[in-house]
Coordinates of C-alpha atoms in Angstrom, one line a residue:
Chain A
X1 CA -28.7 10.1 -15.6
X2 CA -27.7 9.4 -18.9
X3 CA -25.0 6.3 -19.0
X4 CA -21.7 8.8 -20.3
X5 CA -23.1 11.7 -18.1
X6 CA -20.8 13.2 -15.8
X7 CA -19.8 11.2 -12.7
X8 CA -17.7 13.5 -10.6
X9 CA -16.8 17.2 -10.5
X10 CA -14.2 18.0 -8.5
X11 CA -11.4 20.8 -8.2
X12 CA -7.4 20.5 -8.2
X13 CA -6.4 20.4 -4.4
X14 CA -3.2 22.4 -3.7
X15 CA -1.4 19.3 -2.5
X16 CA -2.0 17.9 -6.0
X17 CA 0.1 19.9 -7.9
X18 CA 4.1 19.5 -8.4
X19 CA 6.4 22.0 -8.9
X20 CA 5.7 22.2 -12.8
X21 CA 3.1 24.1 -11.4
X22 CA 0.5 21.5 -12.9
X23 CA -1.4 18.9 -11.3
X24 CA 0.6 16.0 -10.7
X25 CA 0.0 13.0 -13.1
X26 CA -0.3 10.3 -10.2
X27 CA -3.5 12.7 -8.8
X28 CA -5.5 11.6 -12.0
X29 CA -5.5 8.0 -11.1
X30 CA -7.2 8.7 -7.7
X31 CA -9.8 11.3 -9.6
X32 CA -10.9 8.2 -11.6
X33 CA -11.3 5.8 -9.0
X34 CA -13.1 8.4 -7.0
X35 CA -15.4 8.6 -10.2
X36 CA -16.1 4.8 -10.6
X37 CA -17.5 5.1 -6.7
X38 CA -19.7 8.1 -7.7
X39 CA -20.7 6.4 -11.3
X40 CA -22.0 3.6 -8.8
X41 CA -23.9 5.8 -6.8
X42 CA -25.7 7.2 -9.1
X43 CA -26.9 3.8 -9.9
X44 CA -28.1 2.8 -7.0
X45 CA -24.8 0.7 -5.7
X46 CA -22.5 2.0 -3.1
X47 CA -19.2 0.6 -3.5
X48 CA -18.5 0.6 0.5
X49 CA -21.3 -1.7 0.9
X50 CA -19.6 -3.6 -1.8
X51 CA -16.7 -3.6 0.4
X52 CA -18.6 -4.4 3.2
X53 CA -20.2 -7.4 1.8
X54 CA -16.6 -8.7 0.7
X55 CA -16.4 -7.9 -2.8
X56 CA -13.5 -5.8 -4.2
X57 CA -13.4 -4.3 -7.8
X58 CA -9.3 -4.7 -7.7
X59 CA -7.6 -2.3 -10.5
X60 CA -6.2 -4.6 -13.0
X61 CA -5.0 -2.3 -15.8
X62 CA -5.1 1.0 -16.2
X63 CA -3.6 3.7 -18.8
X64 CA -4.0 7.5 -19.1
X65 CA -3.3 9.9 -22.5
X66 CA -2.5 13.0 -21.1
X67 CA -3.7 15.8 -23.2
X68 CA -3.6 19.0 -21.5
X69 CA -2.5 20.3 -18.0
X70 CA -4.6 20.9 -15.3
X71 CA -3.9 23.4 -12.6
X72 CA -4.5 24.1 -9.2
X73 CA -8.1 25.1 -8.1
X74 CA -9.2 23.9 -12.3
X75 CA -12.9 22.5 -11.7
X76 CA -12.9 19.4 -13.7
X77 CA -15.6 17.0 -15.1
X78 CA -14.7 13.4 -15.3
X79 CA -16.7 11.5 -17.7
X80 CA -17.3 7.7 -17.1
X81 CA -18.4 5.0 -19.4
X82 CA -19.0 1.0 -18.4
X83 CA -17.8 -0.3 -21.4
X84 CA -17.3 -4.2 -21.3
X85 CA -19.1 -6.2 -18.2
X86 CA -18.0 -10.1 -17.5
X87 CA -17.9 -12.1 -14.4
X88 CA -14.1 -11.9 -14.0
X89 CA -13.7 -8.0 -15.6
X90 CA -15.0 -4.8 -15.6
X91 CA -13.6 -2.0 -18.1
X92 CA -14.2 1.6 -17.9
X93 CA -13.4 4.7 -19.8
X94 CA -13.1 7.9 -19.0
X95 CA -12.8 11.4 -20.2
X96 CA -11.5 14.7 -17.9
X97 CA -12.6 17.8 -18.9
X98 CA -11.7 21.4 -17.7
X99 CA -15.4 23.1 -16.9
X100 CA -14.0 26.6 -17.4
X101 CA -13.2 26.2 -21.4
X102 CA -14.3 22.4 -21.9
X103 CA -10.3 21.5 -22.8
X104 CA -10.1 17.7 -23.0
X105 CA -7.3 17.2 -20.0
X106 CA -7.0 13.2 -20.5
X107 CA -9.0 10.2 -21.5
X108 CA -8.1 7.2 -19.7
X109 CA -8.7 3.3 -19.5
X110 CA -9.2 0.8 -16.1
X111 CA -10.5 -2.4 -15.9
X112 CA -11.3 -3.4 -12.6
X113 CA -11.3 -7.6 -11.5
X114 CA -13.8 -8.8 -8.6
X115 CA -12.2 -10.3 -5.8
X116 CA -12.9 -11.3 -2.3
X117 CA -11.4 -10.3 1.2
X118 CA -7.7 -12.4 0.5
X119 CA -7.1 -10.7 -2.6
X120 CA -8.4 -13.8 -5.1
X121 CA -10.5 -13.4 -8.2
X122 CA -14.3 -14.3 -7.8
X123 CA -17.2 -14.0 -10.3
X124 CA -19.8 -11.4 -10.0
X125 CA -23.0 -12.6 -9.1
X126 CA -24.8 -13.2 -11.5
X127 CA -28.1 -10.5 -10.9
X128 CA -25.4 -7.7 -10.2
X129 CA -23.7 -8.5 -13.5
X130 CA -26.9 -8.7 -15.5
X131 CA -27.7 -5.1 -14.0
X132 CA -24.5 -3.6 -14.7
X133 CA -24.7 -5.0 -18.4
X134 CA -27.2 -2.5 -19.0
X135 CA -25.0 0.5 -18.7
X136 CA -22.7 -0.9 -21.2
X137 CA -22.0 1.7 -23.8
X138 CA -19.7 1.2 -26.8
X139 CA -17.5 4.0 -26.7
Chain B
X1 CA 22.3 1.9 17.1
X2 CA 22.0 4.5 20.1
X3 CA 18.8 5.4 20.8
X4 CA 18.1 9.0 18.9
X5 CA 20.3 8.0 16.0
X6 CA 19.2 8.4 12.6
X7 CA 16.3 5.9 11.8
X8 CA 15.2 6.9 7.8
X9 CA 17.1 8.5 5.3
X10 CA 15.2 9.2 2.3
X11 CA 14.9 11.6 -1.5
X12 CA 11.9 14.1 -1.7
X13 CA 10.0 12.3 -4.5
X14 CA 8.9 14.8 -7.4
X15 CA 5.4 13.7 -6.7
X16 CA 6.1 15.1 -3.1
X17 CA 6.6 18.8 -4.1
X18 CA 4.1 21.2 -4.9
X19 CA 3.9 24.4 -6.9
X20 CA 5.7 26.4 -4.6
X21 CA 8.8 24.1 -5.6
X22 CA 9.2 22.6 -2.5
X23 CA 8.2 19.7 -0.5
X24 CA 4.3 19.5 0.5
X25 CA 4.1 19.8 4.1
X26 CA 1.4 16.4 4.1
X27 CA 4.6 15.0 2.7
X28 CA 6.3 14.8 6.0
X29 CA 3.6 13.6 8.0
X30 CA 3.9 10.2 5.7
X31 CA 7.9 10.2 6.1
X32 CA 7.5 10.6 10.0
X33 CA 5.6 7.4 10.1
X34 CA 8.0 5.6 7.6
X35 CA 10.8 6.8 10.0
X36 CA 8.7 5.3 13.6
X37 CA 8.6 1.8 11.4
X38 CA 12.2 2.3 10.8
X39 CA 13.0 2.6 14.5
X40 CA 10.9 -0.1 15.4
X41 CA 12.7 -2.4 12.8
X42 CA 16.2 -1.1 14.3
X43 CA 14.9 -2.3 17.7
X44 CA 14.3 -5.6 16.3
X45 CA 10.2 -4.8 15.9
X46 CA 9.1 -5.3 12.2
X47 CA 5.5 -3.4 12.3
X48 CA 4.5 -5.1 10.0
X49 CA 4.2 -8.1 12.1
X50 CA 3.1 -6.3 14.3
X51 CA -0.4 -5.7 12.5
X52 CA -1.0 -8.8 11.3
X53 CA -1.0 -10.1 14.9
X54 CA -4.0 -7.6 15.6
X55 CA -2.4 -4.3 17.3
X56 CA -2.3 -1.5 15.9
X57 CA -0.8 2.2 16.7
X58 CA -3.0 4.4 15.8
X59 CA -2.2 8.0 15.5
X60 CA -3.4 10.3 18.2
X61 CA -2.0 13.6 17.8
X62 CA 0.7 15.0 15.1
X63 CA 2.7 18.0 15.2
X64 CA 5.1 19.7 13.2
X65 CA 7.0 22.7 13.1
X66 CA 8.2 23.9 9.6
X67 CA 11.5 25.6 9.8
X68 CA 13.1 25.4 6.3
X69 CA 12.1 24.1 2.9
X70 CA 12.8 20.8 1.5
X71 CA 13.4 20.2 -2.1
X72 CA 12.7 17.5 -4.8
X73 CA 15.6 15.3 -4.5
X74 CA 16.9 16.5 -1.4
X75 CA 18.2 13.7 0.9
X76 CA 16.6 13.6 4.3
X77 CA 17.7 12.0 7.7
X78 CA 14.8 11.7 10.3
X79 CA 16.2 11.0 13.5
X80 CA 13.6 9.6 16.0
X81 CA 13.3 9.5 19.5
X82 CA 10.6 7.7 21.9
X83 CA 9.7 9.8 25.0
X84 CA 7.0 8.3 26.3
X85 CA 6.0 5.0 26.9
X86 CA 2.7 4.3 28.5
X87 CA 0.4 0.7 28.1
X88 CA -1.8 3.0 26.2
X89 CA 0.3 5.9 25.1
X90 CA 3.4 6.3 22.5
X91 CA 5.1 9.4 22.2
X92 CA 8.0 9.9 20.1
X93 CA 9.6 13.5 18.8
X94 CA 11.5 13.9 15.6
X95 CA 14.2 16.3 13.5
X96 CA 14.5 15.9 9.8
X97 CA 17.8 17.6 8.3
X98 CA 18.7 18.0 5.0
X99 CA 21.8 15.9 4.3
X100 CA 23.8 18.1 2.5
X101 CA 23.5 21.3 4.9
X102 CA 23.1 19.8 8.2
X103 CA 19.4 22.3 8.2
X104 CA 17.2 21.1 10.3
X105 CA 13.8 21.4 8.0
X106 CA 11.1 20.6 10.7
X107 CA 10.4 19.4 14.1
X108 CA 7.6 17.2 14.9
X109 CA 5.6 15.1 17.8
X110 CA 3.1 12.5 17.7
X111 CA 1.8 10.5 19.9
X112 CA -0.1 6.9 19.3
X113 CA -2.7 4.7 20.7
X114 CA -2.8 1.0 20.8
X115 CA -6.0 -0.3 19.2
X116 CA -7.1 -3.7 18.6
X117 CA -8.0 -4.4 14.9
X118 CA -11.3 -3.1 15.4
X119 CA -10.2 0.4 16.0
X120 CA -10.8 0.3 19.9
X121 CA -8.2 1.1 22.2
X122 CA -6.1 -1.5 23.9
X123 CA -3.4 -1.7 26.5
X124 CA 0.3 -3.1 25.3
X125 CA 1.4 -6.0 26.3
X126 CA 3.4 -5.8 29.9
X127 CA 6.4 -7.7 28.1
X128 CA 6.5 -5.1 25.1
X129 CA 6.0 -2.0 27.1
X130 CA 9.0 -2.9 29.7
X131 CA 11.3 -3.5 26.2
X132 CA 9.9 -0.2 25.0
X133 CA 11.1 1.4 28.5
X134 CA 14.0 0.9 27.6
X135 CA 14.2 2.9 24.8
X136 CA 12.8 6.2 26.4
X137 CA 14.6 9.5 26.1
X138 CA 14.4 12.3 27.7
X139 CA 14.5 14.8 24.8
Chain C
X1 CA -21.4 32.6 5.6
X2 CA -20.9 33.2 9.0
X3 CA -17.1 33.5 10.3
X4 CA -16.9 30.2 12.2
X5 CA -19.7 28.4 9.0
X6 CA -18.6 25.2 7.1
X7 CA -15.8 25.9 4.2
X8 CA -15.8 22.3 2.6
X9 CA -17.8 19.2 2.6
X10 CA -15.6 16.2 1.2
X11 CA -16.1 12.4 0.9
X12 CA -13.3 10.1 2.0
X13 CA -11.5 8.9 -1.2
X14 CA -11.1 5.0 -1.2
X15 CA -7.2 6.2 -2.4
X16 CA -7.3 8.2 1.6
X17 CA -7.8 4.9 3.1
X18 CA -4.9 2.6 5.0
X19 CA -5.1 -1.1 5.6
X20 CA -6.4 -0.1 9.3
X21 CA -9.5 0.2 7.1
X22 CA -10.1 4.0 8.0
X23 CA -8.8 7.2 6.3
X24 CA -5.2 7.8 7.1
X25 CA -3.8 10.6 9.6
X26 CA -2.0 12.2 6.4
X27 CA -5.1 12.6 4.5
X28 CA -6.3 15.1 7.1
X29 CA -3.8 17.9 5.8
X30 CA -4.6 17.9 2.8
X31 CA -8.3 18.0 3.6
X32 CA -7.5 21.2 6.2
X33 CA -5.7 23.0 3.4
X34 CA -8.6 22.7 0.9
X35 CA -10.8 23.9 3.2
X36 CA -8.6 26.7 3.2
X37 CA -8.7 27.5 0.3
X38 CA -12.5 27.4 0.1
X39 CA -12.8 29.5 3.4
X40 CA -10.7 32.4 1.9
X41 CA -12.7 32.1 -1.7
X42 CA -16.5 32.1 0.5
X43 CA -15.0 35.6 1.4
X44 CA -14.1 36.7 -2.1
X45 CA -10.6 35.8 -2.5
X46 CA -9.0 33.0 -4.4
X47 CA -6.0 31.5 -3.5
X48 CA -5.1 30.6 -7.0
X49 CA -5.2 34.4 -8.0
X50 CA -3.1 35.2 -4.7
X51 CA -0.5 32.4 -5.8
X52 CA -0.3 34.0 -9.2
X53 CA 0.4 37.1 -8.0
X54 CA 3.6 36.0 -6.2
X55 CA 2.2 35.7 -2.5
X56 CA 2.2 32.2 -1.0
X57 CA 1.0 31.6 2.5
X58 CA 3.3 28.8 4.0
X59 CA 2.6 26.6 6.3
X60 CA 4.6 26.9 9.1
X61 CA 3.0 24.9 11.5
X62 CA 0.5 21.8 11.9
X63 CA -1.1 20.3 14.9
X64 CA -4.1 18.1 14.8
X65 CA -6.5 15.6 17.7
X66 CA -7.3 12.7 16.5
X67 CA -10.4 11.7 18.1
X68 CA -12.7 9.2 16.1
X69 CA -11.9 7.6 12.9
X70 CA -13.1 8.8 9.4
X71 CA -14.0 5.9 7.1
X72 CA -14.1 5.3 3.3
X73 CA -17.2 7.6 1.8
X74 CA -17.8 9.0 5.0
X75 CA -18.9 12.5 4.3
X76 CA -16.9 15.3 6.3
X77 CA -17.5 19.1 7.0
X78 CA -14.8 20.8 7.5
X79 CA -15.5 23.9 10.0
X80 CA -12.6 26.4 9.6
X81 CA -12.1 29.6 12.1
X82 CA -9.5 32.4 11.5
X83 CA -8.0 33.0 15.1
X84 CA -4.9 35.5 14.6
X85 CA -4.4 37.8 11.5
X86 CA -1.0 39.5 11.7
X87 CA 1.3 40.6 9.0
X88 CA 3.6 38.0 9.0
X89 CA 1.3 35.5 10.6
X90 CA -2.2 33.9 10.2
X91 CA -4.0 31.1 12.3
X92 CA -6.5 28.5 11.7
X93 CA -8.4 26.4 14.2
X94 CA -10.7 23.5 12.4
X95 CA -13.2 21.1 13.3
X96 CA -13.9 17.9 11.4
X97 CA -17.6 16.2 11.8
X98 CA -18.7 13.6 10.0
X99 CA -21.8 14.7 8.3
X100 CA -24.0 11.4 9.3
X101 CA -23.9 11.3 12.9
X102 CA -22.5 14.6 13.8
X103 CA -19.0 12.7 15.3
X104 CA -15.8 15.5 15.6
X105 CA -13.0 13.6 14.0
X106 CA -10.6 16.1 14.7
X107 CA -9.4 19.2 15.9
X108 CA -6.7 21.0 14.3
X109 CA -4.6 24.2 14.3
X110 CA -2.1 25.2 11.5
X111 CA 0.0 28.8 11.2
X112 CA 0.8 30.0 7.5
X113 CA 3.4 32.6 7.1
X114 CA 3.3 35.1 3.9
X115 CA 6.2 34.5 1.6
X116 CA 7.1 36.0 -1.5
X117 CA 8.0 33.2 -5.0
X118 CA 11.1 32.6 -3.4
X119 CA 10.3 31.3 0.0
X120 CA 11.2 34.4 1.8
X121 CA 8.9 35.6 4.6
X122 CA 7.0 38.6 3.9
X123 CA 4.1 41.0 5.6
X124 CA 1.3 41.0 4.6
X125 CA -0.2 44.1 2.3
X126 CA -2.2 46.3 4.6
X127 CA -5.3 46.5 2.8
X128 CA -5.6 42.7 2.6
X129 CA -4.7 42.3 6.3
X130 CA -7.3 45.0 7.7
X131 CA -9.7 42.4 5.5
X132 CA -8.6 39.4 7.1
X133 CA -8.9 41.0 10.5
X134 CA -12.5 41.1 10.4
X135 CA -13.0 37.4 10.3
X136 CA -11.0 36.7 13.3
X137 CA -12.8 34.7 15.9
X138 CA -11.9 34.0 19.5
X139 CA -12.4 30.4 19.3
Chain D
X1 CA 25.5 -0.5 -14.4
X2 CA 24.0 -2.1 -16.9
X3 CA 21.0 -1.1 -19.3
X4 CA 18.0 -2.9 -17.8
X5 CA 19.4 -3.1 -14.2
X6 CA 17.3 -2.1 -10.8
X7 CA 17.2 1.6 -10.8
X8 CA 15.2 1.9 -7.4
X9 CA 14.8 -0.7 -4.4
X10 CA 12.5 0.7 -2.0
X11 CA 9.9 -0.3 0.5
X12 CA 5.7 -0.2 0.5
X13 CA 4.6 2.6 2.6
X14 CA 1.8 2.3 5.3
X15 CA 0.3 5.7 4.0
X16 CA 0.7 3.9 0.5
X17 CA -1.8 1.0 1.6
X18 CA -5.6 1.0 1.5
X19 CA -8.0 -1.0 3.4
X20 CA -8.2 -3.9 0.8
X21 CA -4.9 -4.3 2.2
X22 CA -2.2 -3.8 -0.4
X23 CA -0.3 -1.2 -1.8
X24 CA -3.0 1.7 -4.1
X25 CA -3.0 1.0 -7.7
X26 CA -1.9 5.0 -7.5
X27 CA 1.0 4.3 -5.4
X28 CA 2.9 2.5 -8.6
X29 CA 2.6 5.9 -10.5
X30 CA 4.5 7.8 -7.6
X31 CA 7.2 4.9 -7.7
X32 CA 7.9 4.7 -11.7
X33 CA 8.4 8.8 -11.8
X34 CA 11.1 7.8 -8.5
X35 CA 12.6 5.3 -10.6
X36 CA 12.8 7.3 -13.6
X37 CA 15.1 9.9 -11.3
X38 CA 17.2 7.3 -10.2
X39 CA 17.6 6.0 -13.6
X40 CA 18.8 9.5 -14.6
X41 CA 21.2 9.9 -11.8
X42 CA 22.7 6.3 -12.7
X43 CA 23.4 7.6 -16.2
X44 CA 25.4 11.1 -14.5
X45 CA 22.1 13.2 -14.9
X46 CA 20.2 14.9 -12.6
X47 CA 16.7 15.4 -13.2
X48 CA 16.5 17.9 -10.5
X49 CA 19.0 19.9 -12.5
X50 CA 17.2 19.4 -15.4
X51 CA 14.8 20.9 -13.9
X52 CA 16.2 24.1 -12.8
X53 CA 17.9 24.8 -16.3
X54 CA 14.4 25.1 -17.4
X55 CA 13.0 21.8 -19.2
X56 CA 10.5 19.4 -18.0
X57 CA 10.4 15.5 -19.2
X58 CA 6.2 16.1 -18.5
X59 CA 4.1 12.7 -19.2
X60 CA 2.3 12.5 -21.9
X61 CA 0.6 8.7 -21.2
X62 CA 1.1 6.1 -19.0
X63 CA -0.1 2.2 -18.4
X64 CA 0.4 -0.3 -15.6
X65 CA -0.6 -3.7 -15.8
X66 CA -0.8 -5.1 -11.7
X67 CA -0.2 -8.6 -11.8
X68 CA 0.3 -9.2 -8.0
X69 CA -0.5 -7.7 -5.1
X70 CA 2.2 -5.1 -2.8
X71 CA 1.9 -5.3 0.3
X72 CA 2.6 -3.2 3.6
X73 CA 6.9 -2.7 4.3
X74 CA 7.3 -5.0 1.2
X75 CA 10.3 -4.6 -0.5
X76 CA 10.4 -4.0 -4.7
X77 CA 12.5 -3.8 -6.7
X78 CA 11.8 -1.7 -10.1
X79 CA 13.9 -2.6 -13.3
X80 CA 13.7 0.3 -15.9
X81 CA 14.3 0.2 -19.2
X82 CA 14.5 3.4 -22.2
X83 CA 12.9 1.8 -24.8
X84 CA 12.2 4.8 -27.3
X85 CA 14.7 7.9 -27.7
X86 CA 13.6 10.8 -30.0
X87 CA 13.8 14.7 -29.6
X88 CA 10.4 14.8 -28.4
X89 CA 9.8 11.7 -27.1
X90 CA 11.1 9.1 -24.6
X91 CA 9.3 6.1 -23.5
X92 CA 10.1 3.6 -20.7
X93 CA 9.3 0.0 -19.8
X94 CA 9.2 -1.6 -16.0
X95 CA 8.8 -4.4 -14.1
X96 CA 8.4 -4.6 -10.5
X97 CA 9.4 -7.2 -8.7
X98 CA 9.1 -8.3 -4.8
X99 CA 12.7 -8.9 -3.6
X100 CA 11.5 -11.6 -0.8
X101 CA 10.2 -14.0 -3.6
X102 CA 10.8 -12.5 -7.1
X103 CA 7.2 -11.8 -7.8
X104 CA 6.6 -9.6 -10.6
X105 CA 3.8 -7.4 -9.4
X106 CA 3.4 -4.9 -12.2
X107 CA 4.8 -4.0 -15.4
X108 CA 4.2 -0.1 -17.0
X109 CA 5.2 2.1 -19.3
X110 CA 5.4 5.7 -19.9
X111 CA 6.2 8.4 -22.3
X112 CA 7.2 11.6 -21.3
X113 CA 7.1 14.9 -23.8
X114 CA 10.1 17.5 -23.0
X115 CA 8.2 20.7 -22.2
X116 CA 9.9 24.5 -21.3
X117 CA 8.8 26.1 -18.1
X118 CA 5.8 27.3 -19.4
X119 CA 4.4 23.2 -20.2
X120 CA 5.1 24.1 -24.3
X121 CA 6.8 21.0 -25.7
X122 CA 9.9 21.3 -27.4
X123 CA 12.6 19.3 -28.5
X124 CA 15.8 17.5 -26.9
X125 CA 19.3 19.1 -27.4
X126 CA 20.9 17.2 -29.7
X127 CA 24.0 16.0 -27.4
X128 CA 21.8 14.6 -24.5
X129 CA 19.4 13.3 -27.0
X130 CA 22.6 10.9 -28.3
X131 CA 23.6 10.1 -25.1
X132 CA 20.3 8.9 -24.3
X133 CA 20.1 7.2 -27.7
X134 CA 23.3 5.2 -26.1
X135 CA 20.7 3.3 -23.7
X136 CA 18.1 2.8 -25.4
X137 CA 17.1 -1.3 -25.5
X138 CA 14.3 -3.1 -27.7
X139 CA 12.6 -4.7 -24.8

């Protein structure tokens, strides 16, 4: 898989959407961590082994541009790109894309900070973060 | 506070309502567990506490009868009321009513286990259960 | 697809999880009504289209077993069965199992009740219900 | 009331937690939108009937910085403030705080685009647009 390839497709759930008729803005934020696990996968890491072992990627920032709506049952492609890779930070970006006419729905930014179980900030090992440099695109 | 007395009043949230224009019926199964740690907080039990010394009450079975629709920013009392009490059994039953008609919206039942905080199942403590006694009502 | 045959497959969002560490109780719904939806498009009709064309199919009641805990990326089939097709009534019976080892989660049961865009109850359309009718299962 | 007061006290959710332990980084999105509504109602408007006379206050972007952990049946408290009042655009700043210690656990900001029914953006009516104009702070 090529580094900005598609991560996750997924369709809008009925519980998703709010009476706009639209996909609720909050549902986006749980698309993109549910594409951060599947961009892992598809590198070889499972994040709940991650978890398992003690290490949390904790969400330290995150913004969304919403472009266009989505709707209930819309397929949609989320995009993900490792763009910056430290010890103490992780940075992602992200672009949502309809499947049926390739509409740009929203492009977003997280950065993610490693912590263990109690919640405080730890440094990535040092062979994980020297494999996860690799991916690093500049978007 | 008598015992079936109103334990959680609370506004649909926009985020709660779906594109029928009313309330998401998932929406209620999280406001009937905000309304059991309510009651437990009236009854002098913070839940909270309650977790972080181990025991947890997990959810066994759920069920709710829809009668009318709620609506974003409708106001919504959930009374709750224990009916069983059992070292490894919770029941409780539950109306919600709209505040402004009196309509009753739904009628629900769940019933919980005590687990340890590995997920297995674990008798109550003979000191909470008799308190909990107490509380029973025959609904 | 057979009647009784698989509808969805899902993993666990890390968002579905509670600080019990396992998916919580209200994620459930919302997995049972996207399996719904997928059920009714495997036999060539999409919800989205019926929603657009004024017919919503309420839920007017939920009940679901608990009976082993779902965890974070824990993939899940969702088995869905039509039990009772009537005018103003349908019934679903589900089974969750978690794809790994084959462990039923839960059982469910919800009843969905035609209404038009305003909320009111309505029959369903003949043709459409002498459809349905031929996927009911004694389950 | 004035400008930059609490708009919304309310408490963390169990549903809202995930098995890190704390409140989801999604959970904040659902609580800015609530505060937002109370905000309104503060100022003599109702969003809901803002809403049903046909315009939408949809969002166009939004960013959250999380400085501090939530945590289960905490209480927070969420300051808003209007920063930015034009005819088609109004943008918001907040801080979250913990009541128990004054923690600030997050601060966000959102714009929101006033759309018709149909999600097209239009513009304020010039009277509301001035008395929003009333409240709006540099932050």
């Amino acid at each position: 898989m090529s580094a900005g390839a598609v991560a996750l497709r997924l369709r809008v759930r009925f519980a998703e959407t709010d009476q706009m008729g639209v996909a609720h803005h909050s549902a986006y934020v749980v698309w993109l961590e549910a594409a951060r696990v599947e961009w892992l996968r598809k590198r070889g890491t499972s994040y709940r082994e991650i978890e398992e072992n003690g290490l949390s990627l904790a969400v330290s920032s995150l913004s969304v541009q919403y472009r266009s709506a989505a709707y209930f049952d819309d397929e949609i492609d989320i995009e993900v790109y490792l763009t910056e890779a430290k010890s103490r930070r992780l940075r992602y970006h992200y672009r949502l894309n309809r499947v049926a006419d390739g509409v740009t729905l929203a492009i977003a930014e997280t950065t993610q900070t490693p912590t263990d179980r109690s919640g405080r900030a730890i440094r990535l090992s040092e062979p994980w973060l020297a494999e996860l440099k690799q991916y690093v695109e500049t978007k």
